Amino acid sequence: MIMISRCLLAGTALAVALGVAGPAFAADPAPADQAPATPAAPPSPPSQIVVTAHRLDTARESIKPSLGASVYTLGEAAIQNLPGSDNQPIQDIILQMPGVSQDQFGQFHVRDEHNGVQYRLNGVIIPESVAVFGQTLSPRLIQRLDLVTGTLPAQYGLRTAGIIDITTKSGLKDSTTVSLYGGSHDTIEPSVQLSGSSGASSWFVSGDYKHTGLGIDNVTGSNTALHDKSNQFNGFGYVDRIVGDSDRISLTGGYTNQHYQIPNPPGQIGSQTDFAGNPVSVGGVTQFPSEALNEQQLQTFGFAALSWLHSAGAFSSQVSAFGRVATLDYRPDYTGELLFNGTAQYASKRVVSVGAQLDSAYKLGDFHTLRFGGLINQDRAISYTDTAVFQTNADGGIFGAPALLNDFTDVAQRSYSVYLQDEWHLVPHVVLNYGLRFDEVDGIRDERQLSPRINLVWSPPGGFTGHAGFARNFSPAPFELVASQNLAQVAGTTAAPQASLDVASYAQRENYWDAGFQQKIGRHFSFGLDGFYRTLTHMVDEGQFGAPIILTPFNYAKGRIYGVELTANYAKGGLSAYGNLSYDKAQGTQIDSNQYNFSAADLAYIANHWIYVDHNQTWTGSAGASYHWNRGALDGTRVSADMVYGSGLRRDETAPDGSNVPNGSALPGYVTFNASIGHKFAGSGYDVHIDVQNVANAVYEIRDGTGVGVGAPSFGPRRGFFVGVSKTF
C-alpha cells in the first residue's frame, strides 16, 4: 500500500541517547608471557549495534523533515506487492504516486513540470545522468521511497518539482537473494542481493542484468518493435560502520551500463534530391528503407557518496562528499540518416561532477528546532560531435558530396547553496516552519537568488492535518543537458536552423503557493486534497531536437502551472488499496533561449500566445490494490493489481486556415491495467510470481511526434506475461 503522509510531524524532535552504550572495541592483545594491565573490553553485543544503528537512522531522518510539504511514501513491502515488484523500472513505480504523469522514453513529470526532480539517497543528493531513457537506480536498493512535493522547506533547492528521497536497504540482517525474471519481449533478467554485518559494520549489495527486445518505446502500436534490443547492467553497494554511539560512516555507490538500439518505423523510404531535382547518392545509395536503419545509443552512469553522520544530545549533522561520471554516445546510421534527414550526427558527451553537502539540526528547547546546511558542486561537461551534412545554395538546394563537420565543447559550472530554517511550535498542534535559502550558479550564466520559504501546519486531535505554504524557488537548467550550436559552422548546409538566435538557458524562478489537508477516518481509511498555484519566470522546458536521444533545455519567458490532487488509502489486515487523481494545467509564452531549435512559425506564434506545454496532461490517475493471505491453505499467497490513467499529452493542431498551432490539442486518453499473483513458500525461501502487463492489451500512444520539442512518436508496451522466481538464503 502507498502510505500517504501530508505534513509529517512525527519524528521532528531530534533523537537523544537511548541509554544504551555504543560499541566497545577490544584492546590489542598482550604478549602471551605478559598479563594485560587492564582487561580487554568485551565485544559489543549485536543488539547494541542494531539499537545504535536504528537511533542514528532516526537522527538522520530528523535532519530532513518535510514540514508543510506533501509527502507520499512507498515501502519495500509495498513495492513487492506491485505487479512487477522490484523487477520493473523505478519510474514505473513512481507513476503510482499522486500528480505523476507518464511520458516517452521512461520520463515522468511531477505536477506538470518537465524536469525539476531531485534524487537523494539517505539524504545525499545524487547528480543527474545525461541519459533520457533507462534507469540509474534500481528498485532493489529501496527500503523506503518518499516523493516530496509542494512548498518545500528551505533545505530543498535547485530541483523543486519533486524530491525522490530514497532510504536504501542496509545489512542489519544477513541475507542472500537470487532471482530470475523474464517473459514477453524477449525479456530475461537475473539479479542478486546480498546483505550482512560483522561487528559494527554492515553492507548491502545488489546487481542485475537485463536483456529485452523492447528497450525503448515502440514507434508503432504493434506487439513487437523493430530494431529495439537492449542490454543493461545495474549495480549498487552500501556499506557503513558505527563509530562509538554517536557516529556512523557510510559509503554509497552505483554503476549502470546500458546499450540501446533505436527502434525503426517500418514502410518508409529515405531519399534526397539536389537543386536540379536529381536523386542524391550517398556511397552509391539513393534510396534507404527505414527497416534497415541501424542507430544505437550507449549510456553509463557511476556515482559514489561518502557520508559521516553525527548525533549527540540536541545536535545532529550529516556531511557528505559525492561524485558522478555520466557518459552518452550516439552512433548514427550515416547513410540512412543523410537520406532521410539531410544530416547525420555522431554525438559523445561526458559529464563529471564533484561536490559536498552539509545538513544539520539543533533542538533549542521544546519550541524551536534550527536546521541549516549548504551545498557546493562543480560540474564539467565535454561534448564532441561529427555532423555529416550537404552543402546548400541560396534557395536551400543540395549540391555536392556530404561534408563532415567537427565540433568540441568543454564547459564548467559551479553552484553554491546555503539555508537556515526554524521549526517553531507556536501553540499545541500548530507548527510554523520558515526559513531562507540562497543559491548561486556560476557557469554559462552567473545567476543567484535569495528564496524565502514558509509553511504552517495544523494537526488537531481527530486525525485531521492541514497545511498552507509559500516558497520562492530557483532552478537552473540541467547543466548536464545544456548544449549550444555552432551556427556559423552549419550555415549554408542542411543542418542550418531557421532561427539564428542562440541565447543561453536561464535559471527558472517561481512563486509557489500550496494548501491542503489529510483526514483519517477510523484506523483504516484516509483521504487528502491538495491544491497549488505557481507563477514562473524563464520557465524551463526540454525538447529532443535531433536524432540523438539527448534532451536540450530551453525557456519560456513566462509560465503558469496550477492543479489539485485527490488521494485515498485503505488498509486492514491483508488488504490494502489506494487511489489518486490529479487535475493540472501548465502553460507558457515566448521562448527566450535556444531559439535556433524551433521553426520561425512556432517562435512567432508562441511569442504572442499562451500555449500548453507539450508535457501538460489535464487528468492523471493511478490506483491499486493487493491482498496477502497469512493463514489457512493460502498462507503466503498474494494477489495485486494496479492501473495508470492519462487524458493524453499535447500535440500540434492544424487551424482552419491551415496554420500550425503548437501543442494546440491533446492525444487520446488511455488507461492500462497490470496484475500479479504470487506465493512465498514457507521454510524453503522460494518466492514465485506471475505478472501480466497491460492486461487488456490496450494500444495507447504516448507521443505522436508533433509538439514543441517532441522528436519522435512512441507507444506504450502491449500485453506481456512475465514469471519471476527468487530464492532467499
mmCIF file with all atom_site columns, N, CA, C and O in Angstrom, residues 656-684:
data_model
loop_
_atom_site.group_PDB
_atom_site.id
_atom_site.type_symbol
_atom_site.label_atom_id
_atom_site.label_alt_id
_atom_site.label_comp_id
_atom_site.label_asym_id
_atom_site.label_entity_id
_atom_site.label_seq_id
_atom_site.pdbx_PDB_ins_code
_atom_site.Cartn_x
_atom_site.Cartn_y
_atom_site.Cartn_z
_atom_site.occupancy
_atom_site.B_iso_or_equiv
_atom_site.pdbx_formal_charge
_atom_site.auth_seq_id
_atom_site.auth_comp_id
_atom_site.auth_asym_id
_atom_site.auth_atom_id
_atom_site.pdbx_PDB_model_num
ATOM 1   N N  . PRO A 1 656 ? -8.054 26.095  -38.829 1.00 0.00 ? 656 PRO A N  1
ATOM 2   C CA . PRO A 1 656 ? -8.879 26.121  -40.051 1.00 0.00 ? 656 PRO A CA 1
ATOM 3   C C  . PRO A 1 656 ? -8.194 26.775  -41.244 1.00 0.00 ? 656 PRO A C  1
ATOM 4   O O  . PRO A 1 656 ? -8.467 26.415  -42.398 1.00 0.00 ? 656 PRO A O  1
ATOM 5   N N  . ASP A 1 657 ? -7.307 27.741  -40.996 1.00 0.00 ? 657 ASP A N  1
ATOM 6   C CA . ASP A 1 657 ? -6.622 28.396  -42.113 1.00 0.00 ? 657 ASP A CA 1
ATOM 7   C C  . ASP A 1 657 ? -5.397 27.626  -42.586 1.00 0.00 ? 657 ASP A C  1
ATOM 8   O O  . ASP A 1 657 ? -4.650 28.096  -43.458 1.00 0.00 ? 657 ASP A O  1
ATOM 9   N N  . GLY A 1 658 ? -5.167 26.427  -42.007 1.00 0.00 ? 658 GLY A N  1
ATOM 10  C CA . GLY A 1 658 ? -4.047 25.607  -42.420 1.00 0.00 ? 658 GLY A CA 1
ATOM 11  C C  . GLY A 1 658 ? -2.770 25.840  -41.650 1.00 0.00 ? 658 GLY A C  1
ATOM 12  O O  . GLY A 1 658 ? -1.789 25.101  -41.839 1.00 0.00 ? 658 GLY A O  1
ATOM 13  N N  . SER A 1 659 ? -2.741 26.822  -40.775 1.00 0.00 ? 659 SER A N  1
ATOM 14  C CA . SER A 1 659 ? -1.541 27.093  -39.987 1.00 0.00 ? 659 SER A CA 1
ATOM 15  C C  . SER A 1 659 ? -1.438 26.108  -38.826 1.00 0.00 ? 659 SER A C  1
ATOM 16  O O  . SER A 1 659 ? -2.416 25.450  -38.455 1.00 0.00 ? 659 SER A O  1
ATOM 17  N N  . ASN A 1 660 ? -0.260 26.036  -38.240 1.00 0.00 ? 660 ASN A N  1
ATOM 18  C CA . ASN A 1 660 ? 0.000  25.102  -37.149 1.00 0.00 ? 660 ASN A CA 1
ATOM 19  C C  . ASN A 1 660 ? -0.124 25.806  -35.808 1.00 0.00 ? 660 ASN A C  1
ATOM 20  O O  . ASN A 1 660 ? 0.426  26.895  -35.604 1.00 0.00 ? 660 ASN A O  1
ATOM 21  N N  . VAL A 1 661 ? -0.863 25.184  -34.878 1.00 0.00 ? 661 VAL A N  1
ATOM 22  C CA . VAL A 1 661 ? -0.980 25.690  -33.512 1.00 0.00 ? 661 VAL A CA 1
ATOM 23  C C  . VAL A 1 661 ? -0.132 24.798  -32.621 1.00 0.00 ? 661 VAL A C  1
ATOM 24  O O  . VAL A 1 661 ? -0.485 23.647  -32.377 1.00 0.00 ? 661 VAL A O  1
ATOM 25  N N  . PRO A 1 662 ? 1.010  25.289  -32.119 1.00 0.00 ? 662 PRO A N  1
ATOM 26  C CA . PRO A 1 662 ? 1.884  24.436  -31.298 1.00 0.00 ? 662 PRO A CA 1
ATOM 27  C C  . PRO A 1 662 ? 1.165  23.920  -30.054 1.00 0.00 ? 662 PRO A C  1
ATOM 28  O O  . PRO A 1 662 ? 0.548  24.697  -29.316 1.00 0.00 ? 662 PRO A O  1
ATOM 29  N N  . ASN A 1 663 ? 1.218  22.623  -29.852 1.00 0.00 ? 663 ASN A N  1
ATOM 30  C CA . ASN A 1 663 ? 0.592  21.973  -28.696 1.00 0.00 ? 663 ASN A CA 1
ATOM 31  C C  . ASN A 1 663 ? -0.888 22.327  -28.576 1.00 0.00 ? 663 ASN A C  1
ATOM 32  O O  . ASN A 1 663 ? -1.438 22.405  -27.473 1.00 0.00 ? 663 ASN A O  1
ATOM 33  N N  . GLY A 1 664 ? -1.548 22.504  -29.709 1.00 0.00 ? 664 GLY A N  1
ATOM 34  C CA . GLY A 1 664 ? -2.922 23.005  -29.689 1.00 0.00 ? 664 GLY A CA 1
ATOM 35  C C  . GLY A 1 664 ? -3.971 21.985  -29.306 1.00 0.00 ? 664 GLY A C  1
ATOM 36  O O  . GLY A 1 664 ? -5.105 22.360  -29.004 1.00 0.00 ? 664 GLY A O  1
ATOM 37  N N  . SER A 1 665 ? -3.673 20.696  -29.325 1.00 0.00 ? 665 SER A N  1
ATOM 38  C CA . SER A 1 665 ? -4.651 19.691  -28.932 1.00 0.00 ? 665 SER A CA 1
ATOM 39  C C  . SER A 1 665 ? -3.941 18.601  -28.136 1.00 0.00 ? 665 SER A C  1
ATOM 40  O O  . SER A 1 665 ? -2.733 18.664  -27.907 1.00 0.00 ? 665 SER A O  1
ATOM 41  N N  . ALA A 1 666 ? -4.733 17.611  -27.709 1.00 0.00 ? 666 ALA A N  1
ATOM 42  C CA . ALA A 1 666 ? -4.187 16.539  -26.868 1.00 0.00 ? 666 ALA A CA 1
ATOM 43  C C  . ALA A 1 666 ? -4.396 15.195  -27.544 1.00 0.00 ? 666 ALA A C  1
ATOM 44  O O  . ALA A 1 666 ? -5.347 14.994  -28.310 1.00 0.00 ? 666 ALA A O  1
ATOM 45  N N  . LEU A 1 667 ? -3.516 14.264  -27.246 1.00 0.00 ? 667 LEU A N  1
ATOM 46  C CA . LEU A 1 667 ? -3.676 12.891  -27.706 1.00 0.00 ? 667 LEU A CA 1
ATOM 47  C C  . LEU A 1 667 ? -4.843 12.228  -26.969 1.00 0.00 ? 667 LEU A C  1
ATOM 48  O O  . LEU A 1 667 ? -5.249 12.703  -25.897 1.00 0.00 ? 667 LEU A O  1
ATOM 49  N N  . PRO A 1 668 ? -5.379 11.141  -27.501 1.00 0.00 ? 668 PRO A N  1
ATOM 50  C CA . PRO A 1 668 ? -6.483 10.450  -26.814 1.00 0.00 ? 668 PRO A CA 1
ATOM 51  C C  . PRO A 1 668 ? -6.057 9.935   -25.445 1.00 0.00 ? 668 PRO A C  1
ATOM 52  O O  . PRO A 1 668 ? -4.900 9.582   -25.213 1.00 0.00 ? 668 PRO A O  1
ATOM 53  N N  . GLY A 1 669 ? -7.005 9.885   -24.523 1.00 0.00 ? 669 GLY A N  1
ATOM 54  C CA . GLY A 1 669 ? -6.750 9.341   -23.199 1.00 0.00 ? 669 GLY A CA 1
ATOM 55  C C  . GLY A 1 669 ? -6.573 7.830   -23.231 1.00 0.00 ? 669 GLY A C  1
ATOM 56  O O  . GLY A 1 669 ? -6.905 7.162   -24.218 1.00 0.00 ? 669 GLY A O  1
ATOM 57  N N  . TYR A 1 670 ? -6.050 7.295   -22.152 1.00 0.00 ? 670 TYR A N  1
ATOM 58  C CA . TYR A 1 670 ? -5.806 5.856   -22.082 1.00 0.00 ? 670 TYR A CA 1
ATOM 59  C C  . TYR A 1 670 ? -5.834 5.412   -20.629 1.00 0.00 ? 670 TYR A C  1
ATOM 60  O O  . TYR A 1 670 ? -5.686 6.203   -19.699 1.00 0.00 ? 670 TYR A O  1
ATOM 61  N N  . VAL A 1 671 ? -6.026 4.118   -20.452 1.00 0.00 ? 671 VAL A N  1
ATOM 62  C CA . VAL A 1 671 ? -5.920 3.504   -19.135 1.00 0.00 ? 671 VAL A CA 1
ATOM 63  C C  . VAL A 1 671 ? -5.317 2.115   -19.326 1.00 0.00 ? 671 VAL A C  1
ATOM 64  O O  . VAL A 1 671 ? -5.673 1.402   -20.268 1.00 0.00 ? 671 VAL A O  1
ATOM 65  N N  . THR A 1 672 ? -4.348 1.759   -18.487 1.00 0.00 ? 672 THR A N  1
ATOM 66  C CA . THR A 1 672 ? -3.725 0.445   -18.560 1.00 0.00 ? 672 THR A CA 1
ATOM 67  C C  . THR A 1 672 ? -3.801 -0.227  -17.202 1.00 0.00 ? 672 THR A C  1
ATOM 68  O O  . THR A 1 672 ? -3.701 0.431   -16.161 1.00 0.00 ? 672 THR A O  1
ATOM 69  N N  . PHE A 1 673 ? -3.976 -1.553  -17.228 1.00 0.00 ? 673 PHE A N  1
ATOM 70  C CA . PHE A 1 673 ? -4.075 -2.346  -16.009 1.00 0.00 ? 673 PHE A CA 1
ATOM 71  C C  . PHE A 1 673 ? -2.962 -3.395  -15.993 1.00 0.00 ? 673 PHE A C  1
ATOM 72  O O  . PHE A 1 673 ? -2.631 -3.988  -17.030 1.00 0.00 ? 673 PHE A O  1
ATOM 73  N N  . ASN A 1 674 ? -2.404 -3.630  -14.823 1.00 0.00 ? 674 ASN A N  1
ATOM 74  C CA . ASN A 1 674 ? -1.426 -4.689  -14.602 1.00 0.00 ? 674 ASN A CA 1
ATOM 75  C C  . ASN A 1 674 ? -1.911 -5.566  -13.454 1.00 0.00 ? 674 ASN A C  1
ATOM 76  O O  . ASN A 1 674 ? -2.609 -5.085  -12.549 1.00 0.00 ? 674 ASN A O  1
ATOM 77  N N  . ALA A 1 675 ? -1.546 -6.827  -13.468 1.00 0.00 ? 675 ALA A N  1
ATOM 78  C CA . ALA A 1 675 ? -1.991 -7.758  -12.426 1.00 0.00 ? 675 ALA A CA 1
ATOM 79  C C  . ALA A 1 675 ? -0.881 -8.732  -12.084 1.00 0.00 ? 675 ALA A C  1
ATOM 80  O O  . ALA A 1 675 ? 0.030  -8.980  -12.885 1.00 0.00 ? 675 ALA A O  1
ATOM 81  N N  . SER A 1 676 ? -0.966 -9.288  -10.861 1.00 0.00 ? 676 SER A N  1
ATOM 82  C CA . SER A 1 676 ? 0.068  -10.210 -10.404 1.00 0.00 ? 676 SER A CA 1
ATOM 83  C C  . SER A 1 676 ? -0.521 -11.194 -9.410  1.00 0.00 ? 676 SER A C  1
ATOM 84  O O  . SER A 1 676 ? -1.444 -10.866 -8.651  1.00 0.00 ? 676 SER A O  1
ATOM 85  N N  . ILE A 1 677 ? 0.022  -12.412 -9.406  1.00 0.00 ? 677 ILE A N  1
ATOM 86  C CA . ILE A 1 677 ? -0.283 -13.394 -8.378  1.00 0.00 ? 677 ILE A CA 1
ATOM 87  C C  . ILE A 1 677 ? 1.031  -14.076 -8.001  1.00 0.00 ? 677 ILE A C  1
ATOM 88  O O  . ILE A 1 677 ? 1.858  -14.374 -8.871  1.00 0.00 ? 677 ILE A O  1
ATOM 89  N N  . GLY A 1 678 ? 1.245  -14.257 -6.704  1.00 0.00 ? 678 GLY A N  1
ATOM 90  C CA . GLY A 1 678 ? 2.491  -14.842 -6.249  1.00 0.00 ? 678 GLY A CA 1
ATOM 91  C C  . GLY A 1 678 ? 2.308  -15.652 -4.985  1.00 0.00 ? 678 GLY A C  1
ATOM 92  O O  . GLY A 1 678 ? 1.286  -15.557 -4.298  1.00 0.00 ? 678 GLY A O  1
ATOM 93  N N  . HIS A 1 679 ? 3.322  -16.441 -4.677  1.00 0.00 ? 679 HIS A N  1
ATOM 94  C CA . HIS A 1 679 ? 3.279  -17.256 -3.463  1.00 0.00 ? 679 HIS A CA 1
ATOM 95  C C  . HIS A 1 679 ? 4.690  -17.411 -2.923  1.00 0.00 ? 679 HIS A C  1
ATOM 96  O O  . HIS A 1 679 ? 5.640  -17.685 -3.664  1.00 0.00 ? 679 HIS A O  1
ATOM 97  N N  . LYS A 1 680 ? 4.807  -17.230 -1.613  1.00 0.00 ? 680 LYS A N  1
ATOM 98  C CA . LYS A 1 680 ? 6.079  -17.446 -0.919  1.00 0.00 ? 680 LYS A CA 1
ATOM 99  C C  . LYS A 1 680 ? 5.963  -18.740 -0.132  1.00 0.00 ? 680 LYS A C  1
ATOM 100 O O  . LYS A 1 680 ? 5.086  -18.889 0.719   1.00 0.00 ? 680 LYS A O  1
ATOM 101 N N  . PHE A 1 681 ? 6.852  -19.679 -0.429  1.00 0.00 ? 681 PHE A N  1
ATOM 102 C CA . PHE A 1 681 ? 6.802  -20.992 0.181   1.00 0.00 ? 681 PHE A CA 1
ATOM 103 C C  . PHE A 1 681 ? 7.536  -20.946 1.520   1.00 0.00 ? 681 PHE A C  1
ATOM 104 O O  . PHE A 1 681 ? 8.756  -20.746 1.569   1.00 0.00 ? 681 PHE A O  1
ATOM 105 N N  . ALA A 1 682 ? 6.780  -21.119 2.582   1.00 0.00 ? 682 ALA A N  1
ATOM 106 C CA . ALA A 1 682 ? 7.335  -21.023 3.930   1.00 0.00 ? 682 ALA A CA 1
ATOM 107 C C  . ALA A 1 682 ? 8.409  -22.075 4.133   1.00 0.00 ? 682 ALA A C  1
ATOM 108 O O  . ALA A 1 682 ? 8.245  -23.237 3.764   1.00 0.00 ? 682 ALA A O  1
ATOM 109 N N  . GLY A 1 683 ? 9.501  -21.665 4.726   1.00 0.00 ? 683 GLY A N  1
ATOM 110 C CA . GLY A 1 683 ? 10.565 -22.581 5.072   1.00 0.00 ? 683 GLY A CA 1
ATOM 111 C C  . GLY A 1 683 ? 11.571 -22.841 3.976   1.00 0.00 ? 683 GLY A C  1
ATOM 112 O O  . GLY A 1 683 ? 12.738 -23.110 4.250   1.00 0.00 ? 683 GLY A O  1
ATOM 113 N N  . SER A 1 684 ? 11.164 -22.741 2.710   1.00 0.00 ? 684 SER A N  1
ATOM 114 C CA . SER A 1 684 ? 12.089 -23.056 1.618   1.00 0.00 ? 684 SER A CA 1
ATOM 115 C C  . SER A 1 684 ? 12.833 -21.834 1.114   1.00 0.00 ? 684 SER A C  1
ATOM 116 O O  . SER A 1 684 ? 13.887 -21.962 0.489   1.00 0.00 ? 684 SER A O  1
#
